[in-house]
Coordinates of C-alpha atoms in Angstrom, one line a residue:
M1 CA 104.6 37.4 19.7
I2 CA 106.9 34.5 19.1
A3 CA 110.2 35.7 17.7
P4 CA 111.1 34.1 14.4
I5 CA 114.2 32.0 14.1
K6 CA 117.2 33.9 12.7
G7 CA 119.5 31.6 10.9
D8 CA 120.5 29.2 13.7
G9 CA 118.6 26.2 12.4
L10 CA 115.5 24.6 14.0
T11 CA 116.5 23.4 17.5
S12 CA 114.9 21.5 20.3
A13 CA 114.4 24.8 22.2
D14 CA 112.2 26.0 19.4
L15 CA 110.1 22.8 19.5
A16 CA 109.6 23.3 23.3
D17 CA 108.5 26.9 22.6
L18 CA 105.9 25.7 20.1
A19 CA 104.6 22.9 22.3
T20 CA 103.8 24.9 25.5
P21 CA 100.4 24.6 27.2
T22 CA 99.6 28.1 26.0
M23 CA 100.2 27.1 22.4
Q24 CA 98.2 24.0 22.9
A25 CA 95.2 25.9 24.2
T26 CA 95.3 28.9 21.8
P27 CA 95.0 27.7 18.2
A28 CA 95.3 31.2 16.7
L29 CA 98.6 31.8 18.6
F30 CA 99.9 28.5 17.5
Q31 CA 99.0 29.1 13.9
R32 CA 100.7 32.5 13.8
A33 CA 103.8 31.3 15.6
V34 CA 104.4 28.3 13.3
F35 CA 103.7 30.4 10.2
E36 CA 106.2 33.0 11.3
R37 CA 108.8 30.3 11.8
L38 CA 108.1 28.6 8.5
T39 CA 108.3 31.8 6.4
D40 CA 111.1 33.6 8.1
G41 CA 113.6 31.7 5.9
G42 CA 116.8 32.2 7.8
W43 CA 116.6 28.8 9.5
E44 CA 116.4 27.1 6.1
Q45 CA 120.1 28.0 5.5
K46 CA 121.2 25.4 8.0
P47 CA 120.3 21.7 8.4
L48 CA 118.2 20.3 11.2
T49 CA 120.1 19.4 14.3
L50 CA 117.3 17.3 15.9
D51 CA 117.5 13.6 16.9
Q52 CA 114.9 11.2 15.6
A53 CA 112.5 11.7 18.5
Q54 CA 112.7 15.5 18.1
R55 CA 112.1 15.1 14.3
D56 CA 109.0 13.0 15.1
E57 CA 107.8 15.7 17.5
L58 CA 108.4 18.4 14.8
L59 CA 106.4 16.4 12.2
N60 CA 103.5 16.0 14.7
L61 CA 103.6 19.8 15.3
L62 CA 103.5 20.5 11.6
A63 CA 100.6 18.0 11.1
R64 CA 98.6 19.7 13.9
W65 CA 99.3 23.1 12.3
I66 CA 98.0 21.9 8.9
A67 CA 94.9 20.2 10.5
Q68 CA 94.0 23.3 12.5
A69 CA 94.6 25.8 9.7
D70 CA 91.5 28.0 9.2
L71 CA 90.7 28.5 5.5
S72 CA 87.5 30.5 6.1
D73 CA 89.2 33.7 4.7
G74 CA 91.8 34.6 2.1
E75 CA 94.5 35.1 4.7
G76 CA 94.4 31.5 5.8
E77 CA 94.7 30.3 2.3
A78 CA 97.6 32.7 1.6
R79 CA 99.4 31.3 4.6
L80 CA 99.2 27.8 3.3
M81 CA 100.5 28.9 -0.1
Q82 CA 103.4 30.6 1.4
A83 CA 104.2 27.7 3.8
R84 CA 104.1 25.1 1.0
L85 CA 107.8 24.9 0.2
P86 CA 109.1 25.1 3.8
L87 CA 106.7 22.3 4.8
R88 CA 107.9 20.2 1.9
R89 CA 111.5 20.8 2.8
L90 CA 111.1 20.1 6.5
A91 CA 109.3 16.8 5.8
H92 CA 112.1 15.7 3.5
A93 CA 114.8 16.7 6.0
C94 CA 113.0 14.7 8.7
G95 CA 113.1 11.7 6.4
V96 CA 109.5 11.4 5.2
R97 CA 107.7 12.3 2.0
S98 CA 105.8 15.6 2.1
A99 CA 102.7 13.6 0.8
D100 CA 102.9 11.4 3.9
L101 CA 102.9 14.5 6.2
L102 CA 99.9 15.9 4.5
G103 CA 98.1 12.6 4.4
Y104 CA 98.7 12.1 8.1
A105 CA 97.5 15.7 8.9
L106 CA 94.3 15.3 6.9
G107 CA 93.6 11.7 8.0
M108 CA 93.9 10.4 4.4
D109 CA 95.1 6.9 3.7
A110 CA 96.4 5.5 0.4
T111 CA 92.9 4.6 -0.8
F112 CA 91.3 8.0 -0.3
S113 CA 88.4 9.0 -2.6
L114 CA 88.6 12.7 -3.5
F115 CA 84.9 13.4 -3.3
D116 CA 84.5 11.6 0.0
L117 CA 86.8 14.2 1.5
S118 CA 85.3 17.3 3.2
V119 CA 85.5 20.6 1.4
E120 CA 88.2 21.7 3.9
Q121 CA 90.3 18.6 3.2
R122 CA 90.1 19.1 -0.6
H123 CA 91.0 22.8 -0.1
K124 CA 94.2 21.8 1.9
L125 CA 95.0 19.1 -0.6
A126 CA 94.8 21.7 -3.4
L127 CA 97.1 24.1 -1.6
L128 CA 99.7 21.6 -0.2
G129 CA 99.3 18.4 -2.3
D130 CA 101.8 17.0 -4.8
A131 CA 101.3 14.9 -7.9
S132 CA 101.5 11.6 -6.0
F133 CA 97.9 12.3 -4.9
Y134 CA 96.7 12.3 -8.5
R135 CA 94.9 9.0 -8.7
G136 CA 91.3 7.9 -8.7
F137 CA 90.1 11.1 -10.2
S138 CA 90.9 13.5 -13.1
L139 CA 91.4 17.2 -13.2
A140 CA 88.4 17.5 -15.4
Q141 CA 86.2 15.8 -12.8
W142 CA 87.5 18.1 -10.0
A143 CA 87.2 21.2 -12.2
E144 CA 83.6 20.4 -13.0
R145 CA 82.7 20.7 -9.3
E146 CA 85.4 23.1 -8.0
P147 CA 87.4 24.7 -10.8
R148 CA 89.3 27.0 -8.4
L149 CA 90.6 24.1 -6.3
A150 CA 91.5 22.0 -9.3
M151 CA 93.6 24.8 -10.7
L152 CA 95.3 25.4 -7.4
F153 CA 96.1 21.7 -7.0
A154 CA 97.5 21.5 -10.5
A155 CA 99.8 24.5 -10.0
A156 CA 101.0 23.3 -6.5
A157 CA 101.6 19.7 -7.7
V158 CA 103.8 20.5 -10.7
D159 CA 106.0 22.8 -8.5
D160 CA 107.9 19.7 -7.4
T161 CA 110.7 17.3 -8.3
A162 CA 109.5 13.8 -8.8
L163 CA 112.4 11.5 -8.0
E164 CA 110.6 8.4 -7.1
A165 CA 109.0 6.3 -9.9
P166 CA 105.3 6.3 -8.5
H167 CA 105.5 10.1 -8.1
A168 CA 106.9 10.5 -11.5
A169 CA 104.2 8.3 -13.1
A170 CA 101.5 10.4 -11.4
M171 CA 103.2 13.6 -12.5
R172 CA 103.1 12.4 -16.2
G173 CA 99.3 11.8 -15.9
L174 CA 98.8 15.2 -14.3
L175 CA 100.7 17.0 -17.1
A176 CA 98.8 15.2 -19.8
D177 CA 95.5 16.5 -18.4
L178 CA 96.5 20.0 -17.3
S179 CA 96.3 21.6 -20.7
E180 CA 92.6 21.1 -20.8
L181 CA 92.0 22.5 -17.3
P182 CA 89.5 25.4 -17.4
L183 CA 90.7 28.8 -16.2
A184 CA 89.5 29.8 -12.8
D185 CA 89.1 32.8 -10.5
L186 CA 92.1 32.8 -8.2
P187 CA 93.3 35.3 -5.6
P188 CA 96.2 37.6 -6.6
V189 CA 98.6 35.8 -4.2
A190 CA 98.3 32.7 -6.4
L191 CA 100.4 34.5 -9.0
N192 CA 103.5 33.5 -7.0
L193 CA 102.3 29.9 -7.1
L194 CA 101.8 30.1 -10.9
H195 CA 105.3 31.6 -11.3
R196 CA 106.9 28.7 -9.5
A197 CA 104.8 26.2 -11.4
C198 CA 105.6 27.6 -14.8
F199 CA 109.3 27.7 -13.9
M200 CA 109.3 24.0 -12.8
L201 CA 107.3 22.8 -15.7
G202 CA 110.3 23.4 -18.1
Y203 CA 112.2 20.7 -16.2
Q204 CA 109.5 18.0 -16.3
P205 CA 110.3 14.9 -18.5
S206 CA 107.0 15.0 -20.3
A207 CA 106.1 15.8 -23.9
H208 CA 103.1 17.7 -22.4
R209 CA 105.1 20.1 -20.3
Y210 CA 104.9 23.1 -22.5
R211 CA 101.2 22.7 -23.2
A212 CA 100.7 22.5 -19.5
K213 CA 102.9 25.6 -19.1
Q214 CA 100.9 27.4 -21.7
R215 CA 97.7 26.8 -19.7
L216 CA 99.2 28.1 -16.5
A217 CA 100.6 31.1 -18.3
E218 CA 97.1 31.9 -19.7
Q219 CA 95.8 31.6 -16.1
A220 CA 98.3 34.1 -14.9
A221 CA 97.7 36.5 -17.8
R222 CA 94.0 36.4 -17.0
M223 CA 94.7 37.3 -13.4
L224 CA 97.0 40.1 -14.3
A225 CA 94.3 41.6 -16.6
Q226 CA 91.9 41.7 -13.6
L227 CA 94.3 43.5 -11.3
P228 CA 94.2 47.3 -10.8
L229 CA 97.5 47.9 -12.4
P230 CA 98.8 51.0 -14.3
Q231 CA 97.6 51.3 -17.9
T232 CA 99.6 49.0 -20.2
L233 CA 98.3 49.9 -23.6
K234 CA 100.5 49.2 -26.5
P235 CA 102.5 52.3 -27.4
A236 CA 103.1 53.5 -31.0
L237 CA 105.8 51.7 -32.9
R238 CA 108.0 54.3 -34.4
P239 CA 111.7 55.1 -34.5
S240 CA 111.4 58.3 -32.4
R241 CA 115.0 58.5 -31.3
E242 CA 118.3 58.5 -33.0
R243 CA 118.7 55.1 -31.5
P244 CA 115.8 53.0 -30.4
R245 CA 115.7 52.6 -26.6
L246 CA 116.2 49.0 -25.7
L247 CA 115.2 48.1 -22.1
V248 CA 116.9 44.9 -20.9
I249 CA 114.9 43.4 -18.1
A250 CA 117.4 41.1 -16.4
E251 CA 117.4 38.5 -13.7
K252 CA 120.4 37.0 -11.9
L253 CA 122.7 39.2 -14.0
V254 CA 125.8 39.2 -11.7
P255 CA 129.3 38.1 -12.5
G256 CA 129.8 34.5 -11.6
H257 CA 126.1 33.5 -12.2
A258 CA 125.4 31.2 -15.1
F259 CA 123.2 33.8 -16.8
Y260 CA 125.9 36.5 -16.6
R261 CA 128.4 34.0 -18.1
F262 CA 126.0 33.2 -20.9
F263 CA 124.4 36.6 -21.8
A264 CA 126.8 39.4 -20.7
D265 CA 128.6 39.6 -24.0
L266 CA 125.3 39.5 -25.9
I267 CA 123.9 42.4 -24.0
Q268 CA 127.0 44.4 -24.4
Q269 CA 126.9 43.8 -28.2
L270 CA 123.4 45.3 -28.4
R271 CA 124.9 48.7 -27.6
S272 CA 126.1 48.9 -31.2
H273 CA 122.6 49.7 -32.5
F274 CA 120.5 50.6 -29.4
E275 CA 120.4 52.9 -26.4
V276 CA 120.6 50.1 -23.8
V277 CA 118.9 50.6 -20.4
L278 CA 119.4 47.8 -17.9
Y279 CA 116.5 47.2 -15.4
A280 CA 117.4 44.9 -12.4
E281 CA 117.0 44.4 -8.7
I282 CA 119.1 46.6 -6.5
E283 CA 120.9 43.6 -5.0
T284 CA 122.6 42.9 -8.3
R285 CA 124.0 46.4 -8.7
C286 CA 127.7 46.2 -9.8
D287 CA 130.4 47.9 -11.8
A288 CA 130.0 45.3 -14.6
H289 CA 126.6 46.6 -15.4
R290 CA 128.1 49.9 -16.7
E291 CA 130.1 47.9 -19.2
L292 CA 126.9 46.2 -20.5
S293 CA 124.5 49.1 -20.8
H294 CA 124.4 52.9 -21.4
S295 CA 122.3 53.5 -18.2
Q296 CA 120.9 51.4 -15.4
R297 CA 117.7 51.5 -13.3
Y298 CA 117.4 49.5 -10.2
F299 CA 114.3 48.7 -8.1
R300 CA 114.0 47.9 -4.4
P301 CA 111.8 45.4 -2.6
S302 CA 108.2 46.7 -2.3
T303 CA 104.9 45.5 -0.9
T304 CA 103.3 46.2 -4.3
P305 CA 106.2 45.4 -6.7
L306 CA 104.2 44.7 -9.8
A307 CA 102.6 48.2 -10.0
G308 CA 106.0 49.8 -9.3
W309 CA 107.7 47.8 -12.0
I310 CA 105.1 48.8 -14.6
E311 CA 105.4 52.5 -13.6
D312 CA 109.2 52.3 -13.9
V313 CA 108.9 50.8 -17.4
R314 CA 106.3 53.4 -18.5
M315 CA 108.6 56.2 -17.3
L316 CA 111.5 54.8 -19.3
Q317 CA 109.3 54.6 -22.5
P318 CA 111.3 51.8 -24.2
D319 CA 110.9 51.3 -27.9
L320 CA 111.5 47.6 -27.3
I321 CA 112.1 45.3 -24.4
F322 CA 114.6 42.4 -24.3
Y323 CA 114.4 39.6 -21.8
P324 CA 117.7 37.6 -21.8
S325 CA 115.7 35.0 -19.7
I326 CA 112.2 34.6 -18.5
G327 CA 110.9 32.7 -15.5
M328 CA 113.6 32.5 -12.8
S329 CA 112.2 35.6 -11.1
F330 CA 108.6 36.9 -10.5
L331 CA 109.8 40.1 -12.2
T332 CA 110.4 38.5 -15.6
F333 CA 107.5 36.0 -15.3
S334 CA 104.9 38.7 -14.7
L335 CA 106.1 41.5 -16.9
S336 CA 106.6 39.2 -19.9
L337 CA 102.8 38.5 -19.8
L338 CA 102.1 42.2 -20.2
R339 CA 102.4 44.5 -23.2
L340 CA 104.8 47.2 -22.1
A341 CA 106.6 48.1 -25.3
P342 CA 105.8 48.0 -29.1
L343 CA 108.2 45.2 -29.6
Q344 CA 109.1 42.5 -26.9
V345 CA 111.8 40.0 -27.5
A346 CA 113.2 37.1 -25.5
S347 CA 116.4 35.1 -25.8
S348 CA 117.2 31.4 -25.2
G349 CA 117.7 32.1 -21.5
H350 CA 116.3 29.6 -18.9
P351 CA 116.1 27.9 -21.7
S352 CA 112.4 27.3 -21.9
P353 CA 109.7 29.0 -23.9
S354 CA 107.9 31.7 -21.9
C355 CA 104.5 30.7 -23.4
S356 CA 103.5 34.3 -23.2
A357 CA 101.4 35.8 -26.0
Q358 CA 103.2 39.1 -25.5
I359 CA 106.6 37.9 -26.7
D360 CA 107.0 38.8 -30.3
A361 CA 110.3 37.3 -31.3
T362 CA 113.2 35.1 -30.0
L363 CA 116.8 36.1 -30.4
L364 CA 118.8 32.9 -31.0
F365 CA 122.4 32.2 -31.9
D366 CA 123.4 30.2 -35.0
G367 CA 123.5 26.4 -34.5
L368 CA 120.3 26.1 -32.4
P369 CA 117.7 24.3 -34.5
I370 CA 114.0 25.0 -34.1
P371 CA 112.7 22.6 -31.4
T372 CA 110.0 20.2 -32.2
I373 CA 108.2 20.9 -28.9
G374 CA 108.0 24.3 -27.1
A375 CA 107.4 26.7 -29.9
L376 CA 109.5 29.9 -30.0
P377 CA 108.0 33.1 -31.5
M378 CA 109.7 34.5 -34.6
P379 CA 113.3 33.2 -34.3
L380 CA 115.9 35.9 -35.1
Y381 CA 119.4 34.4 -35.6
Y382 CA 122.7 36.0 -35.1
H383 CA 126.3 34.7 -35.0
Q384 CA 129.4 35.1 -32.9
H385 CA 127.8 34.4 -29.6
R386 CA 130.4 34.3 -26.8
L387 CA 129.7 31.2 -24.8
L388 CA 131.8 32.7 -22.0
P389 CA 131.5 36.2 -20.7
A390 CA 133.8 39.0 -22.0
R391 CA 135.6 38.9 -18.6
E392 CA 135.9 35.4 -17.2
Q393 CA 136.0 34.9 -13.4
A394 CA 139.5 34.2 -12.1
S395 CA 138.4 31.0 -10.7
A396 CA 137.4 29.7 -14.1
T397 CA 141.0 30.0 -15.4
V398 CA 142.7 28.0 -12.6
V399 CA 144.7 25.0 -13.9
H400 CA 143.6 21.9 -12.0
A401 CA 146.2 19.2 -11.5
S402 CA 145.2 15.8 -12.7
P403 CA 144.3 13.5 -9.8
P404 CA 146.3 10.2 -9.3
I405 CA 145.1 7.4 -11.6
S406 CA 142.7 5.3 -9.7
P407 CA 140.7 2.1 -10.6
V408 CA 137.6 3.9 -9.2
R409 CA 135.8 6.1 -11.8
T410 CA 134.2 9.3 -10.6
I411 CA 130.9 10.2 -12.2
G412 CA 129.9 13.9 -11.9
I413 CA 126.3 15.1 -12.1
N414 CA 126.2 18.9 -12.1
A415 CA 122.5 19.6 -12.3
M416 CA 120.4 21.8 -10.1
A417 CA 117.8 20.0 -8.0
S418 CA 114.9 20.9 -10.3
K419 CA 116.7 19.1 -13.3
L420 CA 116.7 15.8 -11.5
N421 CA 113.9 13.3 -12.2
A422 CA 113.2 9.6 -11.9
N423 CA 114.1 8.8 -15.5
F424 CA 117.5 10.4 -15.2
L425 CA 118.2 8.8 -11.8
D426 CA 117.3 5.4 -13.2
M427 CA 119.8 5.9 -16.1
I428 CA 122.5 6.7 -13.6
Q429 CA 121.8 3.4 -11.7
Q430 CA 121.8 1.5 -15.0
I431 CA 125.2 2.9 -16.0
R432 CA 126.8 2.2 -12.7
A433 CA 125.4 -1.3 -12.6
N434 CA 126.6 -2.2 -16.1
C435 CA 130.0 -0.5 -16.5
S436 CA 131.9 -3.3 -14.8
V437 CA 134.3 -0.9 -13.1
P438 CA 134.0 0.5 -9.5
T439 CA 132.5 4.0 -9.5
R440 CA 131.7 6.8 -7.1
L441 CA 129.1 9.5 -7.7
L442 CA 129.4 13.2 -7.0
M443 CA 126.3 15.3 -7.4
F444 CA 126.1 19.1 -7.5
P445 CA 122.4 20.1 -7.1
N446 CA 123.2 23.7 -6.1
V447 CA 121.2 23.6 -2.9
G448 CA 122.2 24.2 0.7
G449 CA 121.0 24.0 4.3
L450 CA 117.7 22.3 5.0
E451 CA 117.0 21.7 1.3
H452 CA 120.4 20.0 0.8
Q453 CA 119.7 17.8 3.8
G454 CA 116.4 16.6 2.5
L455 CA 117.6 16.1 -1.1
Q456 CA 120.6 14.2 0.1
A457 CA 118.4 11.8 2.2
R458 CA 116.2 11.2 -0.9
L459 CA 119.2 10.6 -3.2
L460 CA 120.9 8.3 -0.8
A461 CA 117.7 6.2 -0.5
L462 CA 117.4 6.0 -4.3
L463 CA 121.1 5.8 -5.5
G464 CA 122.9 4.3 -2.5
D465 CA 126.5 5.7 -2.1
V466 CA 126.4 9.2 -3.4
E467 CA 128.1 12.4 -2.3
V468 CA 125.8 15.4 -2.6
I469 CA 127.9 18.6 -2.7
P470 CA 126.2 21.6 -1.1
T471 CA 126.2 24.9 -3.0
T472 CA 129.5 26.6 -2.8
H473 CA 131.5 29.3 -4.6
H474 CA 132.7 28.8 -8.1
A475 CA 136.4 28.0 -7.4
A476 CA 135.5 25.3 -4.9
Y477 CA 132.9 23.9 -7.3
L478 CA 135.5 23.6 -10.0
D479 CA 138.0 21.9 -7.7
R480 CA 135.4 19.2 -6.9
L481 CA 134.3 19.0 -10.5
A482 CA 137.9 18.4 -11.5
E483 CA 137.8 15.1 -9.6
C484 CA 135.3 13.6 -12.1
D485 CA 136.3 11.2 -14.9
I486 CA 133.1 11.8 -16.8
I487 CA 130.0 14.1 -16.5
L488 CA 126.5 12.9 -17.2
Q489 CA 124.4 15.7 -18.4
S490 CA 120.8 15.7 -17.2
F491 CA 117.8 15.3 -19.5
P492 CA 115.5 16.5 -20.8
F493 CA 116.9 19.8 -19.4
G494 CA 120.7 20.0 -19.9
G495 CA 123.1 22.7 -18.7
A496 CA 125.3 24.7 -21.1
N497 CA 127.7 26.1 -18.5
T498 CA 128.2 22.6 -17.1
T499 CA 129.2 21.4 -20.5
I500 CA 131.6 24.3 -21.0
D501 CA 133.1 23.8 -17.5
G502 CA 133.6 20.1 -18.1
L503 CA 135.2 20.5 -21.5
K504 CA 137.5 23.3 -20.3
L505 CA 138.7 20.8 -17.6
G506 CA 139.1 18.1 -20.3
I507 CA 136.3 15.9 -18.8
P508 CA 134.1 14.0 -21.3
V509 CA 130.4 15.2 -21.0
V510 CA 127.7 12.8 -22.1
C511 CA 124.4 14.4 -23.2
L512 CA 121.1 13.3 -24.7
R513 CA 119.9 15.2 -27.7
G514 CA 116.4 16.5 -26.9
D515 CA 113.4 17.8 -28.8
S516 CA 113.2 21.1 -27.0
L517 CA 115.5 24.1 -26.7
S518 CA 116.8 22.9 -23.3
G519 CA 117.9 19.6 -24.9
L520 CA 119.5 21.1 -28.0
I521 CA 122.1 23.5 -26.6
D522 CA 124.5 20.8 -25.2
P523 CA 124.7 18.9 -28.5
M524 CA 125.5 22.1 -30.2
L525 CA 128.3 22.9 -27.7
L526 CA 129.8 19.4 -28.1
A527 CA 129.9 19.9 -31.8
L528 CA 131.6 23.2 -31.4
Y529 CA 134.3 21.5 -29.3
H530 CA 134.6 18.6 -31.8
A531 CA 133.2 16.2 -29.2
E532 CA 130.1 15.0 -31.1
A533 CA 130.8 11.4 -30.2
W534 CA 129.6 12.1 -26.6
C535 CA 126.2 13.2 -27.7
A536 CA 123.6 10.4 -27.8
N537 CA 120.4 10.4 -29.8
D538 CA 118.5 7.9 -27.6
L539 CA 118.7 6.4 -24.1
I540 CA 120.5 3.2 -25.3
A541 CA 123.2 5.2 -26.9
Y542 CA 123.5 7.5 -23.9
A543 CA 124.1 4.5 -21.6
E544 CA 126.5 2.9 -24.1
T545 CA 128.5 6.1 -24.5
A546 CA 128.9 6.6 -20.7
I547 CA 129.8 2.9 -20.1
G548 CA 132.4 3.0 -22.9
L549 CA 134.1 6.0 -21.4
L550 CA 134.0 4.5 -17.9
R551 CA 135.6 1.3 -19.1
D552 CA 138.3 3.1 -21.1
P553 CA 141.6 2.4 -19.3
H554 CA 143.2 5.6 -20.6
I555 CA 140.5 8.0 -19.5
A556 CA 142.2 9.1 -16.3
A557 CA 145.5 9.6 -18.1
N558 CA 144.1 11.5 -21.1
R559 CA 141.2 13.5 -19.8
R560 CA 143.1 16.6 -19.1
R561 CA 143.5 17.2 -22.8
R562 CA 142.2 20.8 -23.4
L563 CA 139.2 21.3 -25.7
D564 CA 139.5 25.1 -25.9
Q565 CA 137.1 27.2 -27.9
P566 CA 138.8 29.9 -30.1
E567 CA 138.4 33.4 -28.6
R568 CA 135.7 34.6 -31.0
Q569 CA 134.6 31.3 -32.6
P570 CA 130.9 31.5 -33.7
A571 CA 128.6 28.7 -32.8
T572 CA 128.4 27.7 -36.5
A573 CA 129.2 29.3 -39.8
A574 CA 127.4 32.7 -39.9
I575 CA 123.9 32.8 -41.4
G576 CA 123.8 36.3 -43.0
G577 CA 126.8 37.4 -40.9
M578 CA 124.8 39.4 -38.4
A579 CA 125.9 40.2 -34.9
P580 CA 123.1 40.3 -32.3
G581 CA 122.7 44.0 -32.3
A582 CA 122.4 44.1 -36.1
A583 CA 120.0 41.2 -36.2
L584 CA 117.7 42.7 -33.6
H585 CA 117.9 46.2 -35.2
A586 CA 117.0 44.8 -38.6
H587 CA 113.9 43.2 -37.1
W588 CA 113.0 46.5 -35.3
L589 CA 113.2 48.3 -38.6
A590 CA 111.1 45.7 -40.4
S591 CA 108.5 45.9 -37.7
T592 CA 108.2 49.7 -38.0
V593 CA 107.8 49.4 -41.8
A594 CA 105.2 46.7 -41.3
A595 CA 103.3 49.0 -38.9
G596 CA 103.2 51.7 -41.5
E597 CA 105.9 53.9 -39.8
P598 CA 108.7 55.6 -41.8
S599 CA 112.0 53.7 -41.4

């Protein structure tokens, strides 16, 4: 067996190992060896150290692997699903589009006709293709002949970041058609693909993104209903304990992570009215969890995680379940589609609607208006949300010295890679071209290793001179962020913690008011810090605001003015005066009465 690569990056020695005569003559051995390398994961933490000739050799090896892949059984199909992201990242790191790699492997040119392809070619296109292939046919036409392949293609294609204009245009067409796609019979392994697709849909700059997400969530719920899982019947809704047992199913809840910063204090406040049990992965276990909850339950990696999670929840017998966020992990994505407690509530975390029929209500803090797209079930408002955690990280309180005044303005873009899109990148270019002052661009996409290498190559090609900062620890990130004169917030999906970090450093943050929850939090935060002037209601105002700040001769001298939030400042004036624990408990009591149970 070929040993997988263990974190040293992909080297020329590895290429020689994969290109031996034995590998050439034994397709099954070649398939297994490449798959093991692709899915080991350790090598992705470092960039490629190959010269151009070696990169070309690598691309040829990958193309041969795709062309020779055997899809006659479910195992071959599962291998391609698992290899999709590593293949995409390797192609980008080698300087080519992933679509070009797939087209070369399948012998497809730019004028291909979908139904002139063989069944095998269409199958591989469905598993590995991106939205740039969506031309010359519709999902409805494909679904009429092969509903399974059409659904697989749609899910795989939306799990992508469309930075180039042609790719973005094709993505918009795909999303417009996806909501009408018929459900199909997919293998259980495709649940992981649907999880990724639903997560990425929240970032797409399309008014159709949530209708598309709704369809894929329905597809996933149908598949979960067909699995041999433990019984998940809805339990009785009654106040059977002195305090209702609230199970918090958490993801990424570790000090320093954005979710912890945003939701730790909220979870802690729920202890006032509930017996709070925290459920999270063992890797996140920390002393801070004991401050947030009365008890904790941790799960370990498993070959059958879903059944284990359901059994854990059944044993805990929660009266209600609270999801601070849904979608960043397969845990919250899958469990939120099931009925595991009488009452199931989500918060504004991610922030993107789960599109699950099993979420009964949404816990929101005052100041967040109801979005016009992306419906939220039963909004429950509370006040006095702490926008920073109860115990801030030491790195967040460091006082950064003002940099020397320079004629060059530094623009910061702190947006994870999935928030980037062609519309936003075009706006950055317009602002830089029209501000009439020299600028430099710092981008913080929160990626490292191979993915950073590929994204950096794409951004350099699209934006020219840009410094793409690899993921780092929080203190180093704040040091680099402090170099910026302004921060341009991404759209349609903003970033609350970015806004807070920028304002705490005294840096103007320009944002665009959106029509979904992900585009409404930043405007609310700017209003809280009395900086409403930096919130734009349309693209023209966004550009004018940014250009005006960049042209301001006093920006470098004045930008360290602190815009601190009072310690317990609510987001807005209280509506009803309820803290989160009280608001959720009132809804719990109302639900028991509505169900005919004594309160």
